[in-house]
Structure formats: C-alpha cells, structure tokens
Amino acid sequence: MATFPSVSKVVVVGGGIFGVSSAVHLARLGIETVLVNDGPLAKGASGRSLAWLNSARRRSAEYHRLRMIGIDRYRTLSARYPDADWLRFDGGLTWDADDASNEIADVFAHEKALGYDAQHLSAAAIASATPGIAASAVTHQGAIFNPGEGWVDLPRLIEILIAEFVERGGQLVTDAGSAAVTVVNGRATGVTTTSGISFAADAVLLATGGDVPRMVADSGQYIADGTPIALLVRTKQVSLPLRAVLNTPRVAIRPTPDGALALDSAWSEEEVVVNSDGTYGVKDSTVQGLLDEASKVLDGHPKLELESYGVGPKPIPGDGEPVFGQLKDIEGYYVAFSHSGATLGLIAGELLAGEIASGTENPLLANFRPSRFSVSTQPVA
C-alpha cells in the first residue's frame, strides 16, 4: 500500500458519489480521512440521478477518454459483484425527434469513428437487440443501440463504498450542517460547520454538487456555473422486459433494482418552479406528463404510477466540462464538480485521491482544472 507522508489528513465535504468515492480511495492510500456532509449520504444529486453509464454522442476527445476509463472502472466493479441488481450493463438506446434536429446518422458515424460500440437500428430491428420498446415510437431515422452502456444505482453504490471507508478507519460525520473551508495564508487548513464542529486538515476536497461554485466564491475563486434545477420521477414497480437505458426526445428512462423506472427529461426541468424562499414546486401535470411520455415509448404502453420524485440542482459547470483538481490560488483546496457524476464517480475519486495524496497532477485531468476559469472572465452582476 502506497502512502504519501506530505499529506496526513484530508477532509472531504460532500456525501454524494464524488465525495464518497474520493474518501474511500484516500483511505485505501492510508490517508486519515474525514467525510463531512450536511445531511444523510446521497441526499443531493446522487440521490436523484438517472445514473446512465455512457460516453454516447459528441464531446471533447479528452472528456470522452475520461468517461471511457470511468466505465472501465465500473466493469471492474461489476466483476466483483456479478449478481448485483444495482449495476447493470444491458445497453443504451437513443433516438431523436423527426425534425431538423435529428442527428442520428451523424452521431452513429461519429461513434463508429471513435470505436464506440454502436448499432444503427430501424424500428423493426430494435426488438431483436433489446426488448421492451414500442417500435411505433421510434422515428423513421432509426435509433442507436450502444451495447456497452449501463446504469448504476448510486445510493446503493455509496452504501457499499462508505462501508469500506469506515472499515478502513475513515471518519464519517453526517448531519453536520453547512460547511465552510478554512483558508489561511493561501492554503486550505480545514473545515468548519454550522453545527459547531471544526476539522483541521492538510487538504480539503469540496464535492458538494451544485453548491461548489458558490462555496469557492467565498474564497475569491470563480467557477462558471450552468446548474439547472432537475426533476427525477420514480414509478411504482411495473412488470416490463425493459433492460436498456432509453434516451428519447421526450423522456429518458432507466430500470431500477426494485423493478420500477426512473424518468427525467429536459422539458420537465423547465417546468420546475423555484420559489422565493429557495424551495421548489413541481406541478402534477409535469409529473403526469413524464409518466405519459414514458408509457408511449414502452412496449404495450403500460400504465405507470408515481412512487416518488426528487427535485434539486443538477450540477453542470458553465462550459459543460468537468471541474476536477486544486484551485489555482489556494494550496490544498480541491474541487469535484461535474454533470457526469455516475459515469465519472469511481475514476474521479481515484484520480483526485492520488493527486491529493501525492501532490502530483494526473495528466488525465489536465483539461478539467478549475484554473481554466478566472475572475476576469466572471460575468458582471
């Protein structure tokens, strides 16, 4: 086991997948680690994520490479848990609307050029590749099936990782209230919480989802923020043959370990109401609309019923690319902020823990440093 004496204690703030993954990787390196969260674990974006494991469609080459490595780590994990119902690789299916925005042919060509496993299927051919989809819902341009894609139930994964973290001697502090990073003479020296608890440390990792840009701003740093308010609907259990993740023009769908479905969409995000007190409102028509859209694309058009829903910030940096690593002007102050929390959850934790422990930057994160943002590029209020 490698240890790095330059860093003996780290505080990780945030109980989602980035925080928990980083904490357990630090513990594996023999670093004394405290994980602090303002409530229960997975109460934020990780608890309401579609959690689709993929690198489909178009993005930068560096981002694609990191996502593919991220999926590889899940393949390794799947080999350890071959019968897991919370981690599945049953593929992903996507199609576009029948209008000028349809990019299926171009996306298929792009994915094939990258060596990304992809099949361009007509509606009639889908049933032989993956079951449970209503062929009548697929537009005439066809769909792309990506057999290597999958999904993970993040709360279940977090449970497993945190058990290892505690077993390795990590300290878990939940319901600690809001946290603030203490910075002295240009260096992060620990964390204080509104519950009155303070932790000294050689380094701090901030992994608080959509709150990251606001929290680093307290130390004079700037990270561009494009975080929307998102809605994830969970249905009651339903007997369906669906196994793949679906990404369709009006709804995205994935199975859940208990035989239900998780649903989201871009249009439903726009219908969430942000109240003046910071709470959120979700209209019954929005929820029913998601249920109806999901039924339309499923074979047999089953009646779907609401079990629950989650609403809150979906962490997305302003330029869409992940933000990982040490802040430019504050030694020992690291951040993790990205939309692709599920796909990158394991690899981001591994790479960040290695950087924190060794003080050496990993080239895989070179394009995703917070230093690409500067106060001079911050929009004028």
Coordinates of N, CA and C in Angstrom, one line a residue, residues 231 233 263 267 271 282-296 303-306:
L231 N -35.6 17.4 -12.2 CA -36.6 16.5 -11.6 C -36.4 15.1 -12.0
V233 N -38.3 11.4 -11.6 CA -39.6 10.8 -11.2 C -39.3 9.2 -11.1
L263 N -37.3 8.3 -14.3 CA -37.6 9.1 -15.5 C -37.1 10.5 -15.4
W267 N -37.5 19.0 -20.8 CA -38.6 19.8 -20.7 C -39.2 19.9 -19.3
E271 N -40.1 23.2 -16.2 CA -41.3 23.4 -15.6 C -41.3 23.4 -14.1
V282 N -43.3 21.5 -8.0 CA -43.4 20.6 -9.1 C -44.9 20.4 -9.4
K283 N -45.4 20.7 -10.6 CA -46.8 20.6 -10.9 C -47.2 19.2 -11.2
D284 N -48.4 18.8 -10.8 CA -48.9 17.5 -11.0 C -48.9 17.2 -12.5
S285 N -49.1 18.2 -13.3 CA -49.2 17.9 -14.8 C -47.8 17.6 -15.3
T286 N -46.8 18.1 -14.7 CA -45.4 17.8 -15.1 C -45.1 16.3 -14.8
V287 N -45.4 15.9 -13.6 CA -45.2 14.5 -13.2 C -46.0 13.6 -14.1
Q288 N -47.2 13.9 -14.3 CA -48.1 13.0 -15.1 C -47.6 13.0 -16.6
G289 N -47.1 14.2 -17.0 CA -46.6 14.3 -18.4 C -45.4 13.3 -18.6
L290 N -44.5 13.2 -17.6 CA -43.4 12.3 -17.7 C -43.8 10.9 -17.7
L291 N -44.8 10.6 -16.8 CA -45.3 9.2 -16.8 C -46.0 8.8 -18.2
D292 N -46.7 9.8 -18.8 CA -47.4 9.5 -20.0 C -46.3 9.4 -21.2
E293 N -45.3 10.2 -21.2 CA -44.3 10.1 -22.2 C -43.5 8.8 -22.1
A294 N -43.3 8.4 -20.9 CA -42.6 7.1 -20.8 C -43.5 5.9 -21.3
S295 N -44.7 6.0 -20.9 CA -45.6 4.9 -21.4 C -45.7 4.8 -22.9
K296 N -45.6 6.0 -23.6 CA -45.7 6.0 -25.1 C -44.5 5.2 -25.7
K303 N -49.6 1.3 -18.0 CA -49.9 2.4 -17.1 C -48.9 2.5 -16.0
L304 N -48.3 3.7 -15.9 CA -47.2 4.0 -15.0 C -47.8 4.9 -13.9
E305 N -47.4 4.5 -12.6 CA -47.9 5.3 -11.5 C -46.7 5.8 -10.7
L306 N -46.9 7.0 -10.2 CA -45.9 7.7 -9.4 C -45.7 7.0 -8.1

